[in-house]
Amino acid sequence: MTSLVRSVSESTVRRLSLYLRTLERLQAEGAETVASGDLADRAGTTAAQVRKDLSSFGSFGTRGLGYRVGPLHARIREILGLTRPWRVVLVGAGRIGSALFAYPHFRERGFRIEAILDSDPAKIGGVWEGVTIQSAAHLEQVLARAEAEILILAVPAGAAQELAERAAAAGVRGILNFAPVRLRLPDEVEVNNVNLAVELEALSHALVLAEVQG
Amino acid sequence: MTSLVRSVSESTVRRLSLYLRTLERLQAEGAETVASGDLADRAGTTAAQVRKDLSSFGSFGTRGLGYRVGPLHARIREILGLTRPWRVVLVGAGRIGSALFAYPHFRERGFRIEAILDSDPAKIGGVWEGVTIQSAAHLEQVLARAEAEILILAVPAGAAQELAERAAAAGVRGILNFAPVRLRLPDEVEVNNVNLAVELEALSHALVLAEVQG
DNA sequence: GCTGGCTTGTGAAAATCTTCACAAGCCAAG
DNA sequence: CTTGGCTTGTGAAGATTTTCACAAGCCAGC
Ligand SMILES: NC(=O)c1ccc[n+]([C@@H]2O[C@H](COP(=O)([O-])OP(=O)(O)OC[C@H]3O[C@@H](n4cnc5c(N)ncnc54)[C@H](O)[C@@H]3O)[C@@H](O)[C@H]2O)c1
Ligand SMILES: NC(=O)c1ccc[n+]([C@@H]2O[C@H](COP(=O)([O-])OP(=O)(O)OC[C@H]3O[C@@H](n4cnc5c(N)ncnc54)[C@H](O)[C@@H]3O)[C@@H](O)[C@H]2O)c1
């Protein structure tokens, strides 16, 4: 392979994101190196899993010592595509939308929310930290002006499909979708769904199961 | 097995939650029955997967016809533990916490937020839809009074572990954790983590990968 | 420069999850 | 009552993911 980024499995990618955050903590603590077992404990997995994950993109730990925190952090940032900023547009200036917008961590990681859209006349024209909420009717123009690559969809389920289609047609490459619907879009658009109902229901299932069994 | 609830795999559980919502839509559309292929299309999986998932708890579709929407819906609610209400306490009356509290869907599904806690004196004493925000110092008493089974943790990462430990000691059985830290708790406490940074970073990885490859 | 103690990298095995493929079975129509 | 068209339920196959186990290798200390 010639590229810095190799294909790794979906579950590995999600763990890499956890390792990244763990490495940031280690850096803050002043650690120079970290062993797979330590990283695993902190991230909630196993040493073997950590090593497999890291070896999947040709890693460079040192036997007897572990991984050097700084270089490993840099390498994972590369793999995850975090070495450059992403231009993001947020659609839906509601409760979830405002929480995401105000969350500083995303901006720090390079996800820049360039524009906010909503359909509610009461919200349009409002200003959040210097960003004016615009009408969703202008979705295409806003996406084009911002050269947006990622769309965050935080609108009611009924509005999601249409907005997603328009965004896809306007050239958006990835969508983080909070609406509890399956979006039907061309294959070249990456969609990642966040469904909080699923999370709560998985928890409730686990509790019921625990009642019945051991 | 004697119980109504059987052990099914984690991924099956998550899909069941998606099927549940799809079935609710079908019910609203007046559909009496649904075939595995149709359910699969709407939920974003395959017909074989749907049938495997449903057969894993001894299902009762009708060959040539499909599944009856009503009974299947009821059965999945049972499996997911949604046939009875859950007593929930929310800790962290911030942006994510307020979005979750205001989301009507959770209440409709039986997740009842009985109390809200925060540590910020400016927030304590505030009232949200009739629920008064109380001091997190009283966590144990509030949990006991509410007989809380589930805790939603929407506090900064630094505060999460301590609050989780106290809640676990006070008898909470499940935690939905939004703080980006791994909670270390006794095994009998179920923890489900929601990490939005992971979701965004998985998306960014996919986009970088798409640039490099086909 | 050699030794001892750790830790990585990785094939192989095990476990888990998904897809395939088709017999079994039901319904409706004639 | 029989036939035809569909669809389920499910073993088996295939794919993927996780765990195991150990040789290879590095560092620090002597
Ligand atoms: N709040 C939660 O905790 C929560 C939990 C799970 C899922 N969700 C999902 O997230 C999404 C947003 O939820 P929320 O709680 O923020 O809702 P919300 O009602 O607070 O916000 C939705 C926003 O979208 C705007 N909107 C509606 N139609 C639009 C359109 N066509 N174009 C542009 N903007 C439009 C509304 O004006 C509003 O500002 C929903 O799909 C919801 O189901 C929310
Ligand atoms: N907002 C987002 O989009 C977002 C995204 C990803 C993750 N998160 C995570 O969710 C959590 C909450 O985020 P947020 O944006 O709602 O933050 P926030 O600052 O808006 O809210 C946090 C709330 O917790 C309260 N709090 C702090 N310490 C407490 C304690 N010891 N006991 C009780 N309450 C306490 C604060 O007073 C505040 O009201 C954080 O861990 C954050 O990392 C948030």
XYZ file of C-alpha atoms (C1' of nucleotides) and ligand atoms in Angstrom:
576
model
C 0.000 0.000 0.000
C 1.142 3.477 -0.742
C -1.279 5.396 1.392
C -1.028 6.433 4.983
C -4.529 5.167 5.536
C -5.412 1.533 5.248
C -8.699 -0.190 5.436
C -9.408 -1.401 8.947
C -12.571 -2.943 10.245
C -15.396 -0.809 11.541
C -14.990 -2.065 15.083
C -11.278 -1.388 14.990
C -11.959 2.170 13.870
C -14.283 2.747 16.783
C -11.690 1.423 19.186
C -9.026 3.607 17.618
C -11.140 6.581 18.524
C -11.155 5.395 22.126
C -7.408 4.819 22.082
C -6.942 8.322 20.760
C -8.699 9.844 23.708
C -6.806 7.588 26.112
C -3.526 8.635 24.536
C -4.458 12.266 25.023
C -4.958 11.609 28.713
C -1.624 9.793 28.862
C 0.052 12.705 27.152
C -1.471 15.066 29.682
C -0.092 12.838 32.423
C 3.315 13.097 30.844
C 3.645 9.445 29.865
C 6.243 8.757 27.182
C 5.273 5.204 26.386
C 2.366 2.908 27.018
C 2.060 -0.874 26.916
C -0.806 -2.586 25.161
C -2.135 -3.909 28.461
C -2.263 -0.482 30.003
C -3.935 1.048 26.978
C -6.404 -1.815 26.975
C -7.317 -1.347 30.628
C -7.936 2.323 30.180
C -9.898 1.940 26.991
C -11.891 -1.050 28.140
C -10.590 -3.831 25.950
C -7.825 -6.446 26.016
C -4.110 -6.256 25.373
C -4.311 -8.676 22.463
C -7.075 -6.609 20.908
C -5.023 -3.451 21.178
C -2.043 -5.077 19.533
C -4.137 -6.535 16.730
C -5.793 -3.200 16.137
C -2.509 -1.361 15.993
C -0.735 -4.002 13.941
C -3.481 -3.761 11.332
C -1.938 -0.580 10.073
C 1.664 -1.630 10.387
C 2.533 -0.268 13.737
C 5.744 0.484 15.439
C 5.701 -0.445 19.066
C 8.909 -1.408 20.810
C 9.202 -4.831 22.363
C 9.883 -4.737 26.024
C 8.762 -1.126 26.185
C 5.411 -0.508 24.532
C 4.230 2.218 22.198
C 5.481 5.747 22.204
C 2.526 7.900 23.097
C 3.221 10.852 20.831
C 3.865 9.017 17.560
C 1.023 6.589 18.182
C -1.334 9.464 18.814
C -0.220 11.115 15.591
C -0.620 7.910 13.626
C -4.154 7.287 14.866
C -5.123 10.863 14.087
C -3.937 10.189 10.565
C -5.896 6.968 10.247
C -9.047 8.636 11.523
C -8.669 11.580 9.188
C -8.184 14.108 11.952
C -5.026 15.748 10.683
C -7.029 18.219 8.677
C -10.161 20.208 9.438
C -13.574 19.139 8.217
C -16.166 21.603 7.029
C -19.443 20.760 8.704
C -22.938 22.171 8.340
C -25.540 21.603 11.028
C -29.188 21.249 10.075
C -31.637 21.523 12.942
C -31.057 24.151 15.580
C -33.066 22.286 18.185
C -32.058 20.656 21.411
C -29.629 18.109 20.059
C -28.318 20.521 17.457
C -27.547 23.191 20.011
C -25.820 20.706 22.310
C -23.593 19.544 19.473
C -22.841 23.049 18.328
C -21.826 24.163 21.783
C -19.631 21.138 22.419
C -16.086 22.474 22.207
C -14.450 19.106 21.766
C -15.617 18.680 18.175
C -14.128 21.968 17.115
C -10.885 21.066 18.844
C -10.751 17.864 16.855
C -11.160 19.796 13.623
C -14.879 19.504 12.965
C -15.790 23.078 12.095
C -19.444 23.928 12.015
C -19.505 26.585 9.323
C -23.232 27.130 9.120
C -26.464 26.340 10.932
C -29.787 25.806 9.210
C -33.341 25.521 10.460
C -36.825 25.861 9.045
C -38.385 27.604 12.004
C -38.852 31.336 11.303
C -38.481 31.989 15.013
C -34.991 30.509 14.914
C -33.795 31.805 11.547
C -31.734 34.938 11.996
C -30.652 33.990 15.498
C -26.939 34.085 16.131
C -24.951 31.404 18.010
C -21.398 32.296 18.852
C -21.180 34.424 15.772
C -22.906 31.971 13.456
C -26.247 33.099 12.050
C -28.987 30.519 11.707
C -30.116 30.457 8.099
C -33.188 29.120 6.376
C -33.049 25.468 5.403
C -34.609 26.524 2.125
C -31.131 27.689 1.180
C -29.501 24.355 1.992
C -27.844 23.954 -1.416
C -26.425 27.468 -1.511
C -25.149 27.260 2.047
C -23.492 23.906 1.435
C -21.881 25.208 -1.729
C -20.626 28.409 -0.137
C -19.212 26.509 2.837
C -17.876 23.735 0.595
C -19.317 21.468 3.264
C -18.125 17.891 3.429
C -20.120 16.707 6.419
C -23.723 17.305 7.367
C -25.047 16.850 10.863
C -28.747 16.101 10.703
C -30.584 16.958 13.909
C -34.098 17.436 12.612
C -37.334 15.505 13.196
C -37.537 12.117 11.519
C -40.062 13.323 8.961
C -37.739 15.978 7.580
C -34.531 13.938 7.498
C -34.820 12.026 4.220
C -35.573 15.050 2.070
C -32.814 17.144 3.582
C -30.361 14.282 3.253
C -31.203 13.801 -0.415
C -30.764 17.472 -1.156
C -27.463 17.548 0.703
C -26.255 14.449 -1.118
C -27.174 16.004 -4.461
C -25.303 19.136 -3.423
C -22.157 17.102 -2.889
C -22.001 16.406 0.821
C -19.875 13.325 1.395
C -20.830 12.258 4.911
C -23.848 12.574 7.165
C -24.114 12.122 10.901
C -27.783 11.425 11.364
C -29.598 11.741 14.678
C -33.074 11.239 13.274
C -34.378 7.744 13.933
C -34.904 6.825 10.300
C -32.882 4.918 7.786
C -31.710 7.318 5.100
C -31.752 6.023 1.544
C -28.933 7.694 -0.300
C -26.457 6.967 -3.080
C -23.716 4.624 -1.967
C -20.983 7.235 -2.229
C -22.477 9.161 0.687
C -21.319 7.837 4.031
C -24.024 7.799 6.671
C -23.482 7.243 10.362
C -26.596 6.943 12.462
C -26.815 7.806 16.130
C -29.910 6.333 17.648
C -30.251 7.064 21.319
C -33.433 5.028 21.614
C -31.444 1.972 20.617
C -28.940 2.681 23.378
C -31.593 2.978 26.054
C -33.449 -0.072 24.837
C -30.300 -2.166 24.726
C -29.799 -1.187 28.342
C -33.332 -2.086 29.297
C -32.964 -5.436 27.562
C -29.821 -6.153 29.537
C -31.581 -5.323 32.791
C -34.537 -7.562 32.055
C -32.187 -10.352 31.119
C -30.268 -9.916 34.369
C -33.507 -10.237 36.298
C -34.378 -13.499 34.643
C -30.957 -15.081 34.706
C -27.926 -14.666 36.913
C -36.735 -22.015 28.584
C -39.409 -20.784 30.839
C -38.887 -17.074 30.463
C -40.347 -14.714 27.963
C -36.936 -13.225 27.460
C -34.078 -15.181 26.011
C -30.521 -14.264 25.564
C -29.906 -12.819 22.137
C -26.730 -11.296 20.830
C -25.932 -7.649 21.345
C -26.191 -6.861 17.656
C -29.520 -8.635 17.413
C -30.826 -6.556 20.310
C -29.855 -3.359 18.573
C -31.593 -4.456 15.413
C -34.685 -5.430 17.383
C -34.891 -1.846 18.528
C -34.847 -0.747 14.899
C -37.494 -3.303 13.969
C -39.646 -2.038 16.790
C -39.674 1.458 15.416
C -40.308 0.171 11.902
C -43.227 -1.872 13.163
C -44.675 1.211 14.792
C -44.580 2.974 11.445
C -46.202 -0.021 9.788
C -48.912 -0.025 12.410
C -49.525 3.658 11.779
C -49.825 2.852 8.088
C -52.414 0.233 8.942
C -50.384 -2.770 7.811
C -51.566 -6.097 9.244
C -48.597 -8.177 8.247
C -45.058 -7.627 7.068
C -42.627 -9.924 5.275
C -39.031 -10.244 6.389
C -37.825 -8.631 3.174
C -39.992 -5.593 3.675
C -38.981 -5.189 7.299
C -35.366 -5.583 6.255
C -35.582 -2.884 3.611
C -37.114 -0.427 5.978
C -34.740 -1.174 8.823
C -31.654 -1.334 6.655
C -30.690 -4.975 6.815
C -31.380 -8.203 4.929
C -34.326 -10.575 4.901
C -32.220 -13.472 6.162
C -30.944 -11.349 8.999
C -34.450 -10.400 10.036
C -35.588 -13.998 10.044
C -32.557 -15.126 12.024
C -33.053 -12.357 14.526
C -36.709 -13.164 15.012
C -36.231 -16.921 15.055
C -33.706 -16.507 17.850
C -36.527 -16.036 20.268
C -38.867 -18.625 18.825
C -40.979 -16.556 16.578
C -44.280 -17.088 14.951
C -44.353 -15.778 11.434
C -46.671 -17.347 8.902
C -45.185 -18.913 5.798
C -46.453 -17.362 2.642
C -47.668 -14.333 4.558
C -45.066 -12.858 6.858
C -45.277 -11.625 10.434
C -48.326 -10.095 12.019
C -47.368 -6.573 12.905
C -49.230 -6.274 16.198
C -48.065 -9.468 17.873
C -44.514 -9.062 16.631
C -44.415 -5.552 17.999
C -45.669 -6.794 21.347
C -43.130 -9.605 21.407
C -40.193 -7.320 20.687
C -41.336 -4.899 23.354
C -41.264 -7.824 25.740
C -37.774 -8.878 24.720
C -36.474 -5.346 25.088
C -38.060 -4.917 28.476
C -40.403 -2.170 27.371
C -43.626 -3.613 28.705
C -43.105 -1.913 32.016
C -41.910 1.538 32.972
C -38.342 2.213 34.073
C -37.505 4.664 36.810
C -34.714 6.880 35.575
C -32.687 9.604 37.240
C -30.780 12.143 35.170
C -27.504 13.543 36.457
C -26.237 16.595 34.622
C -28.692 19.287 33.680
C -26.496 20.619 30.903
C -26.964 20.669 27.168
C -27.149 16.944 26.554
C -29.120 16.370 29.722
C -31.741 18.926 28.829
C -32.090 17.532 25.314
C -32.673 14.055 26.671
C -35.082 15.242 29.310
C -37.165 17.143 26.798
C -37.280 14.296 24.295
C -40.826 12.985 24.511
C -40.098 9.678 22.869
C -38.269 8.233 25.853
C -41.164 8.911 28.163
C -43.527 7.331 25.658
C -41.418 4.212 25.677
C -41.615 4.016 29.435
C -38.391 5.647 30.521
C -39.575 7.979 33.245
C -37.140 10.593 34.426
C -38.134 10.915 38.067
C -35.464 13.330 39.188
C -32.765 15.632 37.860
C -29.504 16.333 39.643
C -26.741 18.836 39.086
C -23.910 20.351 41.075
C -24.235 23.891 39.781
C -25.879 26.149 42.375
C -27.218 28.273 39.537
C -29.135 25.268 38.229
C -30.212 23.641 41.485
C -33.753 24.678 42.347
C -34.686 25.254 38.728
C -37.821 23.476 37.539
C -38.163 21.602 34.243
C -41.667 20.554 33.367
C -42.519 20.204 37.001
C -39.305 18.437 37.987
C -37.057 20.383 40.360
C -33.315 20.141 39.821
C -31.726 18.895 43.020
C -28.205 18.948 44.332
C -26.027 16.055 43.243
C -24.798 15.942 46.825
C -28.067 14.182 47.581
C -27.575 11.534 44.904
C -28.042 8.580 47.243
C -31.189 9.920 48.870
C -32.728 10.887 45.543
C -31.981 7.493 44.029
C -33.462 5.751 47.048
C -36.590 7.868 47.127
C -37.157 7.390 43.394
C -36.211 3.696 43.582
C -34.226 4.464 40.476
C -33.146 1.586 38.273
C -31.414 3.531 35.526
C -29.061 6.486 35.716
C -28.384 8.771 32.781
C -24.975 10.357 33.207
C -24.597 13.608 31.289
C -21.842 15.282 33.254
C -18.265 16.237 32.365
C -15.831 13.355 32.075
C -14.059 14.254 35.289
C -17.191 13.874 37.388
C -18.548 10.694 35.856
C -16.625 7.968 37.662
C -17.368 9.210 41.148
C -21.061 9.721 40.466
C -21.284 6.313 38.813
C -19.672 4.609 41.806
C -22.016 6.293 44.218
C -25.010 5.379 42.099
C -23.849 1.790 41.816
C -23.403 1.580 45.572
C -26.887 3.008 45.972
C -28.330 0.182 43.900
C -28.726 1.561 40.397
C -28.734 -1.329 37.937
C -27.978 0.363 34.621
C -26.181 3.463 33.465
C -26.390 5.259 30.148
C -23.149 7.177 30.076
C -22.499 10.152 27.789
C -19.190 11.120 29.344
C -16.261 10.000 27.240
C -14.649 7.858 29.894
C -14.692 4.200 30.651
C -16.516 3.648 33.916
C -15.085 1.014 36.238
C -17.949 -0.502 38.131
C -18.995 -3.816 39.640
C -20.025 -6.318 36.986
C -23.636 -6.392 38.044
C -24.115 -2.812 36.887
C -24.873 -2.598 33.184
C -23.191 0.310 31.449
C -23.968 1.532 27.981
C -21.706 4.228 26.629
C -22.700 6.783 24.041
C -19.662 8.420 22.574
C -20.485 10.969 19.923
C -16.848 11.681 19.202
C -16.467 8.069 18.114
C -19.359 8.485 15.707
C -17.923 11.591 14.098
C -14.461 10.108 13.888
C -15.726 6.903 12.326
C -17.356 9.097 9.707
C -14.207 11.059 9.089
C -12.229 7.839 8.757
C -14.678 6.579 6.153
C -14.348 9.793 4.183
C -10.576 9.718 4.178
C -10.672 6.104 3.113
C -13.025 6.935 0.260
C -10.638 9.615 -0.960
C -7.736 7.209 -1.080
C -9.534 4.242 -2.558
C -12.577 3.842 -4.801
C 28.737 -7.869 25.768
C 25.684 -10.714 27.972
C 21.554 -11.806 30.713
C 16.900 -11.321 32.505
C 12.582 -9.386 32.318
C 9.090 -7.420 29.572
C 6.347 -6.531 25.609
C 5.352 -6.659 20.754
C 3.718 -8.785 16.429
C 1.317 -12.457 14.498
C -0.078 -16.997 12.871
C -3.511 -20.256 14.394
C -7.587 -21.460 16.922
C -11.869 -20.279 18.709
C -15.914 -17.761 18.839
C -19.299 -15.047 16.825
C -21.982 -13.152 13.253
C -23.905 -13.091 8.559
C -25.305 -15.068 4.315
C -26.947 -18.884 1.607
C -30.149 -22.067 0.057
C -33.965 -24.853 0.310
C -37.442 -27.892 2.485
C -41.623 -27.025 4.854
C -45.797 -24.796 5.081
C -49.533 -21.521 4.529
C -53.009 -18.949 1.862
C -55.886 -17.833 -1.889
C -57.860 -18.852 -6.085
C -60.019 -21.748 -9.004
C -59.590 -30.320 -2.930
C -55.706 -29.158 -5.414
C -52.364 -26.161 -7.329
C -49.295 -22.213 -7.509
C -46.993 -18.588 -5.511
C -44.840 -16.751 -1.572
C -42.499 -16.663 2.697
C -40.777 -18.611 6.897
C -37.438 -21.261 9.713
C -33.051 -23.181 9.855
C -28.988 -26.121 9.169
C -24.727 -25.372 6.865
C -21.324 -22.558 4.821
C -18.837 -18.503 4.789
C -16.958 -14.352 6.721
C -15.381 -11.696 10.281
C -13.796 -10.768 14.816
C -11.664 -11.997 19.024
C -8.669 -14.649 21.809
C -4.646 -17.489 22.478
C 0.035 -18.435 22.784
C 4.658 -17.903 21.819
C 8.809 -16.727 19.118
C 11.219 -12.554 18.297
C 13.220 -8.571 19.998
C 14.401 -4.597 22.853
C 16.194 -2.288 26.987
C 18.526 -1.816 31.351
C 21.691 -3.344 34.426
C 25.698 -5.439 35.433
N -33.441 15.291 22.062
C -33.059 14.032 22.219
O -32.624 13.632 23.295
C -33.131 13.061 21.103
C -32.908 11.732 21.389
C -32.937 10.798 20.366
C -33.190 11.225 19.086
N -33.391 12.504 18.826
C -33.665 12.886 17.439
O -32.877 13.991 17.062
C -33.603 14.808 16.189
C -33.653 16.196 16.747
O -34.206 16.130 18.036
P -34.345 17.406 18.946
O -34.719 16.907 20.277
O -33.170 18.269 18.791
O -35.619 18.101 18.283
P -36.022 19.628 18.317
O -37.454 19.681 17.966
O -35.540 20.267 19.549
O -35.181 20.252 17.131
C -35.439 19.965 15.799
C -35.105 21.223 15.005
O -35.244 20.945 13.622
C -35.907 22.031 13.015
N -36.547 21.563 11.795
C -37.725 20.915 11.638
N -37.950 20.656 10.355
C -36.902 21.157 9.667
C -36.564 21.219 8.295
N -37.347 20.670 7.365
N -35.422 21.819 7.949
C -34.607 22.346 8.889
N -34.868 22.327 10.192
C -36.015 21.739 10.574
C -36.876 22.524 14.048
O -37.255 23.849 13.783
C -36.038 22.382 15.318
O -35.290 23.542 15.551
C -34.971 14.178 16.050
O -35.004 13.398 14.884
C -35.069 13.302 17.255
O -35.891 12.192 17.029
C -33.377 13.447 19.811
N -22.839 18.414 24.076
C -22.447 17.488 23.244
O -22.744 17.547 22.059
C -21.633 16.342 23.707
C -21.091 15.508 22.751
C -20.349 14.406 23.141
C -20.153 14.164 24.474
N -20.664 14.975 25.392
C -20.421 14.650 26.787
O -21.614 14.701 27.530
C -21.344 15.192 28.829
C -22.212 16.385 29.078
O -21.973 17.322 28.067
P -22.773 18.675 27.975
O -22.437 19.278 26.667
O -24.191 18.467 28.319
O -22.030 19.517 29.107
P -22.623 20.736 29.953
O -21.451 21.422 30.526
O -23.589 21.489 29.139
O -23.417 20.015 31.098
C -22.819 19.304 32.139
C -23.660 19.488 33.378
O -23.150 18.690 34.420
C -23.124 19.447 35.604
N -22.124 18.896 36.496
C -20.786 19.089 36.498
N -20.221 18.392 37.501
C -21.219 17.756 38.135
C -21.261 16.895 39.256
N -20.166 16.526 39.885
N -22.465 16.429 39.652
C -23.568 16.785 39.004
N -23.598 17.592 37.925
C -22.421 18.073 37.512
C -22.820 20.851 35.164
O -23.256 21.788 36.149
C -23.628 20.946 33.882
O -24.948 21.361 34.144
C -19.868 15.502 28.860
O -19.179 14.431 29.436
C -19.493 15.642 27.432
O -18.165 15.283 27.196
C -21.403 16.065 25.047
